[in-house]
Amino acid sequence: RRNMPSGEVFTGPHEDSAEGIVTFTVPAEYQGQMVRGARLEFRAGQVVTASADEGESALHAALNTDPGARRLGELGIGTNTGIQVPTGNILFDEKIGGTVHLAIGKSYPETGGVNTSAVHWDLITDLRQGGRLSLDGEVVQEDGVFLI
């Protein structure tokens, strides 16, 4: 109804559960500034360090908007294999089959999320270029291909 084309599965993460470092390989625009090569380190669900190859000031501005901007609001998996390359439009790019996106900031209450923020910004990494998605310790997607 409001997010076309279709092609993603998404949920709200447990706000204090994210641990580790993620690098986002698909460029993303934030308030008119392009951000490339963003890297976020999470501890206990909160971004503790952040950097970017380009647009690092925009990344930090987003994260410093309010306390909720440093937490995850969404975990999404792109499933639309008809979209092959990023277009620069986040509503298309987040659905590319073989990608995963994490949104910092506001979560969707309908997914059980409780995080509040003025920010909801999707950042995408392309697993087709070599990456792995594990759920509860089990690898479910490798190099953009589902294994289960």
XYZ file of C-alpha atoms in Angstrom:
148
model
C 0.000 0.000 0.000
C 2.707 2.490 0.832
C 6.080 0.991 0.024
C 6.317 -0.137 -3.584
C 7.834 -2.087 -5.202
C 7.516 -5.026 -2.873
C 10.459 -7.205 -2.110
C 11.562 -7.106 1.493
C 11.031 -8.878 4.756
C 11.492 -6.627 7.760
C 11.099 -6.640 11.490
C 11.914 -4.608 14.551
C 15.020 -5.805 16.371
C 15.375 -6.095 20.119
C 16.733 -2.614 20.721
C 19.551 -3.702 23.043
C 20.684 -6.789 21.106
C 22.924 -5.541 18.265
C 26.594 -6.413 18.758
C 29.463 -6.033 16.325
C 30.565 -4.034 13.318
C 28.702 -3.646 10.035
C 29.920 -1.954 6.857
C 27.319 -0.630 4.442
C 28.297 -1.049 0.796
C 25.397 0.732 -0.922
C 25.602 4.548 -0.867
C 22.782 6.261 1.021
C 21.697 9.876 1.073
C 20.916 11.691 4.299
C 19.454 15.200 4.122
C 21.001 15.855 0.726
C 24.456 14.467 1.554
C 25.713 11.206 0.082
C 27.208 8.746 2.554
C 29.458 5.984 1.218
C 31.212 3.200 3.070
C 29.502 3.792 6.417
C 30.723 1.602 9.277
C 28.879 1.283 12.575
C 29.997 -0.510 15.706
C 27.232 -1.656 18.041
C 27.478 -2.586 21.701
C 24.387 -3.555 23.666
C 22.279 -2.277 20.786
C 23.796 1.184 20.594
C 26.154 2.695 18.008
C 29.409 3.418 19.866
C 31.628 4.326 16.905
C 30.815 5.416 13.371
C 32.820 6.334 10.316
C 32.342 6.700 6.571
C 34.540 6.939 3.509
C 32.443 9.884 2.326
C 29.812 11.953 4.126
C 30.980 11.136 7.637
C 29.651 14.449 8.974
C 26.154 13.556 7.715
C 26.416 10.143 9.366
C 27.374 11.726 12.689
C 24.628 14.339 12.351
C 22.042 11.584 11.944
C 23.380 9.633 14.919
C 23.477 12.744 17.111
C 19.884 13.779 16.369
C 18.564 12.232 19.597
C 19.353 9.222 21.833
C 17.118 6.887 19.815
C 19.066 7.586 16.610
C 21.931 5.432 17.921
C 19.726 2.330 18.157
C 18.283 0.075 15.475
C 14.715 0.554 14.380
C 14.550 -2.060 11.632
C 16.241 -5.110 10.196
C 15.262 -5.828 6.596
C 16.218 -8.398 3.995
C 15.866 -7.521 0.317
C 14.209 -10.241 -1.768
C 13.425 -8.613 -5.133
C 15.865 -10.187 -7.585
C 14.354 -8.093 -10.393
C 16.272 -5.106 -9.014
C 19.937 -5.707 -9.793
C 21.769 -2.444 -9.155
C 21.298 0.444 -6.731
C 19.369 3.388 -8.132
C 19.942 5.928 -5.381
C 16.292 5.614 -4.323
C 16.230 3.922 -0.921
C 12.733 2.478 -1.453
C 14.101 0.491 -4.405
C 17.615 -0.156 -3.162
C 16.570 -1.683 0.165
C 14.662 -4.355 -1.745
C 17.498 -5.597 -3.961
C 17.596 -9.373 -3.617
C 20.689 -10.393 -1.677
C 20.920 -7.225 0.423
C 20.315 -6.535 4.072
C 19.398 -3.163 5.512
C 19.432 -1.795 8.999
C 17.613 1.384 9.908
C 18.959 3.529 12.678
C 16.358 5.343 14.736
C 12.622 4.960 14.945
C 11.178 1.483 14.899
C 7.800 0.367 13.638
C 5.406 -0.363 16.537
C 3.619 -2.967 14.403
C 6.840 -5.051 14.448
C 7.102 -4.878 18.226
C 9.721 -2.143 18.127
C 9.722 0.468 20.873
C 12.602 2.744 19.873
C 11.631 6.357 19.273
C 13.595 8.895 17.266
C 13.135 11.671 14.748
C 15.382 9.567 12.474
C 14.555 6.429 10.509
C 17.367 5.963 8.004
C 17.950 2.717 6.116
C 21.551 1.711 5.441
C 22.184 -1.170 3.045
C 24.888 -3.759 2.572
C 25.073 -6.005 -0.465
C 25.758 -9.598 0.548
C 26.040 -10.681 -3.091
C 29.573 -9.263 -3.051
C 30.569 -11.641 -0.285
C 28.735 -11.667 2.979
C 26.859 -13.838 5.402
C 23.622 -13.477 7.337
C 23.311 -15.579 10.476
C 20.266 -15.962 12.672
C 20.759 -17.431 16.120
C 24.165 -18.723 15.040
C 22.917 -20.469 11.892
C 24.028 -19.165 8.486
C 20.837 -18.574 6.479
C 22.222 -16.524 3.595
C 25.661 -16.450 2.013
C 26.788 -14.348 -0.935
C 23.187 -13.153 -1.279
C 21.734 -16.671 -1.657
C 19.393 -18.194 0.912
C 20.659 -21.538 2.189
C 17.481 -22.667 3.910
